[in-house]
Structures are given as structure tokens and as C-alpha cells.
């Protein structure tokens, strides 16, 4: 964890990509404490905010692809065994969380790969059921890129906004405060999106 802390205190395009790759596997790296501070510094002229979003999204794609490939080839028993192991618990993982992401994927189909990237607790795990279901990789990558890119854009917008009103020593406290509101907003938006797609599919079948 000291290694991750040192990376968080030295944010550049390389560390943003690497940390977001870890976050999209099973390593507990909160994206709001990577992308938001990076965008905060971008507003101060130290980074380019569009490149922050780009490298964060590339990192998320890499991490999600690792999960997808492992799940695709090793299957459910090995995934569950790891989730219940000491290493899995160190990554704040357990079988219940994996099963929750599977249920979300099963209930919402391929759209879950896009919307799941926006939901706390599911975001970094949704690639596992996609791999277990042997979803087409390129379709998986497309939805992952859109979902991750949207999430990172929201976090970057928050960082850019906070630069104008918050001194750097108060940044993490404000990120924690605003992140809760953002999560609630995202959950509402995702539920509306899922309802829209469900209604659309229903009338298409009719």
C-alpha cells in the first residue's frame, strides 16, 4: 500500500494509467483519488485534462481486459477460490461480490458492461462475468471504454471544478464529500438507462 500511496502523490500520465489498470483488476485503488486530483492539477496547468481522461481510460481497459481474459480461460471455480482466499480478502474481494456482479451482468445483458463501469462495488468486477459468459471481446472492450471514459470524465470535471474553490490541502476531504453525491447521481442515471433499454427491448419483441 505504501507503493500505491507514493504513486498517488506523484501523479503523471504513466502513474494514472498504471493505477487505473490496478483499479480495474482487483486491487483496491479508488479512481476518485486518482483522476480527480490529476484533473485538479491539470486545471493548474501541470497536466492536460483530456490526456488525464485518456490515460485513465486506457488503464481501465487494460485492467478490465486482464480480468476478462483470466475469467474467460480459468472459469468460475478458480475465480471463486481466489475470491475466498487470503489474497482475495487482501484485495477486499469475496465470493459474494463476484456473485453480485454476475447477477447484475445476467440481469442486464451486455449493457451491464457499460453501465456496470459506473456503479460502485461492481465497476471493477463487471469484466469477470463478461469473461465467464465469453462475451465477444471487442464488444466488451467498446462498452468498457465508453463506460470508463464517462466515469473518468465525471471525475475529471469534479477535479477541475474543485481547483477553483478548494485549496490543495482540503482536496481529499472535498473529493470524499462530493464523491458520495456523484455515486448517488450515477446510480439513478444507470437505473434510468437500464429501464430505457428494458422498455426498448420489450417493445422490439412486441
Short mmCIF file of C-alpha atoms in Angstrom, two decimals:
data_model
loop_
_atom_site.label_atom_id
_atom_site.label_comp_id
_atom_site.label_asym_id
_atom_site.label_seq_id
_atom_site.Cartn_x
_atom_site.Cartn_y
_atom_site.Cartn_z
CA UNK A 1 0.00 0.00 0.00
CA UNK A 2 2.97 2.34 0.59
CA UNK A 3 3.87 1.81 -3.06
CA UNK A 4 0.39 2.90 -4.16
CA UNK A 5 0.47 5.87 -1.80
CA UNK A 6 3.76 7.02 -3.32
CA UNK A 7 2.22 6.78 -6.81
CA UNK A 8 -0.81 8.79 -5.70
CA UNK A 9 1.50 11.55 -4.52
CA UNK A 10 3.29 11.60 -7.89
CA UNK A 11 0.54 11.67 -10.47
CA UNK A 12 1.60 11.79 -14.11
CA UNK A 13 0.21 10.09 -17.22
CA UNK A 14 2.16 6.89 -16.53
CA UNK A 15 1.08 6.57 -12.90
CA UNK A 16 -2.53 7.43 -13.82
CA UNK A 17 -2.56 4.63 -16.41
CA UNK A 18 -0.94 2.15 -14.02
CA UNK A 19 -3.20 2.97 -11.05
CA UNK A 20 -6.35 2.75 -13.17
CA UNK A 21 -5.15 -0.57 -14.55
CA UNK A 22 -4.83 -1.83 -10.95
CA UNK A 23 -8.25 -0.39 -10.05
CA UNK A 24 -9.86 -2.27 -12.92
CA UNK A 25 -8.42 -5.60 -11.80
CA UNK A 26 -8.99 -6.41 -8.12
CA UNK A 27 -6.56 -4.02 -6.41
CA UNK A 28 -8.43 -1.52 -4.19
CA UNK A 29 -7.35 1.78 -5.77
CA UNK A 30 -10.22 4.32 -5.64
CA UNK A 31 -10.39 6.07 -9.00
CA UNK A 32 -11.78 9.26 -7.48
CA UNK A 33 -8.45 9.76 -5.67
CA UNK A 34 -6.52 9.35 -8.91
CA UNK A 35 -8.45 11.06 -11.69
CA UNK A 36 -9.92 13.90 -9.62
CA UNK A 37 -6.58 15.11 -8.17
CA UNK A 38 -4.96 14.69 -11.60
CA UNK A 39 -7.64 16.92 -13.14
CA UNK A 40 -7.21 19.34 -10.23
CA UNK A 41 -3.52 19.67 -11.16
CA UNK A 42 -4.46 19.89 -14.84
CA UNK A 43 -6.58 22.93 -14.04
CA UNK A 44 -3.43 24.44 -12.55
CA UNK A 45 -1.54 23.85 -15.80
CA UNK A 46 0.55 20.84 -14.72
CA UNK A 47 -1.25 18.24 -16.85
CA UNK A 48 -3.67 18.13 -19.78
CA UNK A 49 -7.15 17.16 -18.57
CA UNK A 50 -8.05 15.37 -21.82
CA UNK A 51 -4.89 13.27 -21.56
CA UNK A 52 -5.75 12.51 -17.93
CA UNK A 53 -9.09 11.06 -19.08
CA UNK A 54 -7.45 9.24 -21.99
CA UNK A 55 -4.70 7.56 -19.97
CA UNK A 56 -7.09 6.71 -17.14
CA UNK A 57 -9.43 5.03 -19.65
CA UNK A 58 -6.59 3.13 -21.34
CA UNK A 59 -5.53 1.90 -17.90
CA UNK A 60 -9.09 0.82 -17.12
CA UNK A 61 -9.26 -1.05 -20.44
CA UNK A 62 -6.01 -2.88 -19.67
CA UNK A 63 -7.11 -3.88 -16.18
CA UNK A 64 -10.57 -4.94 -17.32
CA UNK A 65 -9.01 -6.98 -20.13
CA UNK A 66 -6.84 -8.83 -17.60
CA UNK A 67 -9.93 -9.75 -15.58
CA UNK A 68 -11.82 -10.72 -18.73
CA UNK A 69 -9.05 -12.98 -20.06
CA UNK A 70 -8.50 -14.71 -16.71
CA UNK A 71 -12.23 -15.32 -16.25
CA UNK A 72 -12.59 -16.45 -19.88
CA UNK A 73 -9.91 -19.13 -19.54
CA UNK A 74 -9.88 -20.27 -15.89
CA UNK A 75 -13.63 -20.34 -15.21
CA UNK A 76 -15.86 -19.83 -12.20
CA UNK A 77 -14.37 -22.35 -9.68
CA UNK A 78 -10.91 -20.76 -9.82
CA UNK A 79 -12.34 -17.23 -9.64
CA UNK A 80 -14.38 -18.14 -6.55
CA UNK A 81 -11.41 -19.89 -4.95
CA UNK A 82 -9.28 -16.78 -5.37
CA UNK A 83 -12.08 -14.51 -4.10
CA UNK A 84 -12.33 -16.57 -0.91
CA UNK A 85 -8.56 -16.83 -0.41
CA UNK A 86 -6.33 -14.71 1.82
CA UNK A 87 -5.10 -12.82 -1.26
CA UNK A 88 -8.67 -12.17 -2.37
CA UNK A 89 -9.58 -10.76 1.04
CA UNK A 90 -6.50 -8.52 0.93
CA UNK A 91 -7.97 -7.11 -2.29
CA UNK A 92 -11.30 -6.54 -0.47
CA UNK A 93 -12.78 -9.32 -2.58
CA UNK A 94 -15.08 -12.21 -1.72
CA UNK A 95 -17.38 -14.65 -3.49
CA UNK A 96 -20.47 -12.61 -2.63
CA UNK A 97 -19.11 -9.57 -4.51
CA UNK A 98 -18.29 -11.69 -7.57
CA UNK A 99 -21.75 -13.27 -7.49
CA UNK A 100 -23.32 -9.81 -7.19
CA UNK A 101 -21.50 -8.66 -10.34
CA UNK A 102 -22.59 -11.87 -12.12
CA UNK A 103 -26.24 -11.28 -11.21
CA UNK A 104 -26.01 -7.72 -12.48
CA UNK A 105 -24.50 -8.95 -15.74
CA UNK A 106 -27.09 -11.71 -16.13
CA UNK A 107 -29.99 -9.35 -15.41
CA UNK A 108 -28.92 -6.58 -17.76
CA UNK A 109 -27.10 -8.37 -20.55
CA UNK A 110 -24.28 -6.76 -22.50
CA UNK A 111 -25.48 -3.29 -21.46
CA UNK A 112 -24.23 -4.24 -17.97
CA UNK A 113 -20.66 -3.91 -19.22
CA UNK A 114 -21.28 -0.24 -19.98
CA UNK A 115 -23.49 0.69 -17.04
CA UNK A 116 -21.60 -1.53 -14.59
CA UNK A 117 -18.48 0.63 -15.08
CA UNK A 118 -20.36 3.44 -13.34
CA UNK A 119 -21.66 1.57 -10.28
CA UNK A 120 -19.61 1.46 -7.04
CA UNK A 121 -18.81 -2.08 -5.90
CA UNK A 122 -19.43 -3.51 -9.38
CA UNK A 123 -17.29 -1.21 -11.54
CA UNK A 124 -14.01 -3.10 -11.20
CA UNK A 125 -15.61 -6.57 -11.22
CA UNK A 126 -18.05 -6.40 -14.15
CA UNK A 127 -15.34 -7.67 -16.52
CA UNK A 128 -15.27 -11.01 -14.66
CA UNK A 129 -18.83 -12.14 -15.58
CA UNK A 130 -18.23 -10.82 -19.09
CA UNK A 131 -15.29 -13.21 -19.36
CA UNK A 132 -17.17 -16.08 -17.74
CA UNK A 133 -20.02 -15.56 -20.23
CA UNK A 134 -17.44 -15.49 -23.07
CA UNK A 135 -18.81 -12.20 -24.35
CA UNK A 136 -17.28 -11.02 -27.63
CA UNK A 137 -14.04 -9.30 -26.60
CA UNK A 138 -14.28 -6.33 -28.96
CA UNK A 139 -17.84 -5.59 -27.91
CA UNK A 140 -16.72 -5.91 -24.29
CA UNK A 141 -13.82 -3.52 -24.91
CA UNK A 142 -16.08 -0.97 -26.65
CA UNK A 143 -18.59 -0.86 -23.79
CA UNK A 144 -15.81 -0.82 -21.21
CA UNK A 145 -14.13 2.13 -22.94
CA UNK A 146 -17.38 4.11 -23.12
CA UNK A 147 -18.34 3.40 -19.50
CA UNK A 148 -14.86 4.01 -18.10
CA UNK A 149 -14.38 7.12 -20.22
CA UNK A 150 -17.67 8.58 -18.98
CA UNK A 151 -16.79 7.85 -15.35
CA UNK A 152 -13.35 9.40 -15.70
CA UNK A 153 -14.80 12.46 -17.44
CA UNK A 154 -17.16 12.98 -14.48
CA UNK A 155 -14.28 12.68 -12.00
CA UNK A 156 -12.12 15.00 -14.11
CA UNK A 157 -14.91 17.59 -14.22
CA UNK A 158 -15.09 17.42 -10.42
CA UNK A 159 -11.34 17.93 -10.10
CA UNK A 160 -11.39 20.87 -12.49
CA UNK A 161 -14.27 22.44 -10.56
CA UNK A 162 -12.63 21.91 -7.16
CA UNK A 163 -9.46 23.68 -8.32
CA UNK A 164 -11.38 26.95 -8.40
CA UNK A 165 -12.84 26.68 -4.90
CA UNK A 166 -10.69 24.39 -2.73
CA UNK A 167 -7.04 24.70 -1.58
CA UNK A 168 -4.99 21.55 -2.22
CA UNK A 169 -4.71 20.60 1.47
CA UNK A 170 -8.52 20.25 1.60
CA UNK A 171 -8.83 18.40 -1.69
CA UNK A 172 -9.14 14.82 -0.42
CA UNK A 173 -11.85 15.77 2.10
CA UNK A 174 -13.86 17.50 -0.60
CA UNK A 175 -13.42 14.58 -3.00
CA UNK A 176 -14.85 12.24 -0.34
CA UNK A 177 -17.79 14.59 0.22
CA UNK A 178 -18.63 15.15 -3.45
CA UNK A 179 -17.98 11.52 -4.45
CA UNK A 180 -20.96 10.37 -2.40
CA UNK A 181 -23.29 12.74 -4.26
CA UNK A 182 -21.81 11.66 -7.59
CA UNK A 183 -22.31 7.98 -6.77
CA UNK A 184 -25.97 8.56 -5.91
CA UNK A 185 -26.47 10.54 -9.10
CA UNK A 186 -24.74 7.84 -11.19
CA UNK A 187 -26.86 5.08 -9.66
CA UNK A 188 -30.05 6.98 -10.56
CA UNK A 189 -28.80 7.59 -14.11
CA UNK A 190 -27.83 3.94 -14.54
CA UNK A 191 -31.22 2.74 -13.29
CA UNK A 192 -32.94 5.05 -15.76
CA UNK A 193 -30.67 3.81 -18.57
CA UNK A 194 -31.37 0.16 -17.71
CA UNK A 195 -35.12 0.87 -17.60
CA UNK A 196 -34.90 2.59 -21.00
CA UNK A 197 -33.10 -0.37 -22.60
CA UNK A 198 -35.51 -2.83 -20.97
CA UNK A 199 -38.54 -0.98 -22.36
CA UNK A 200 -36.87 -0.69 -25.75
CA UNK A 201 -36.19 -4.44 -25.88
CA UNK A 202 -39.74 -5.19 -24.72
CA UNK A 203 -41.37 -3.15 -27.49
CA UNK A 204 -38.92 -4.54 -30.05
CA UNK A 205 -40.05 -8.06 -29.14
CA UNK A 206 -43.69 -6.99 -29.32
#
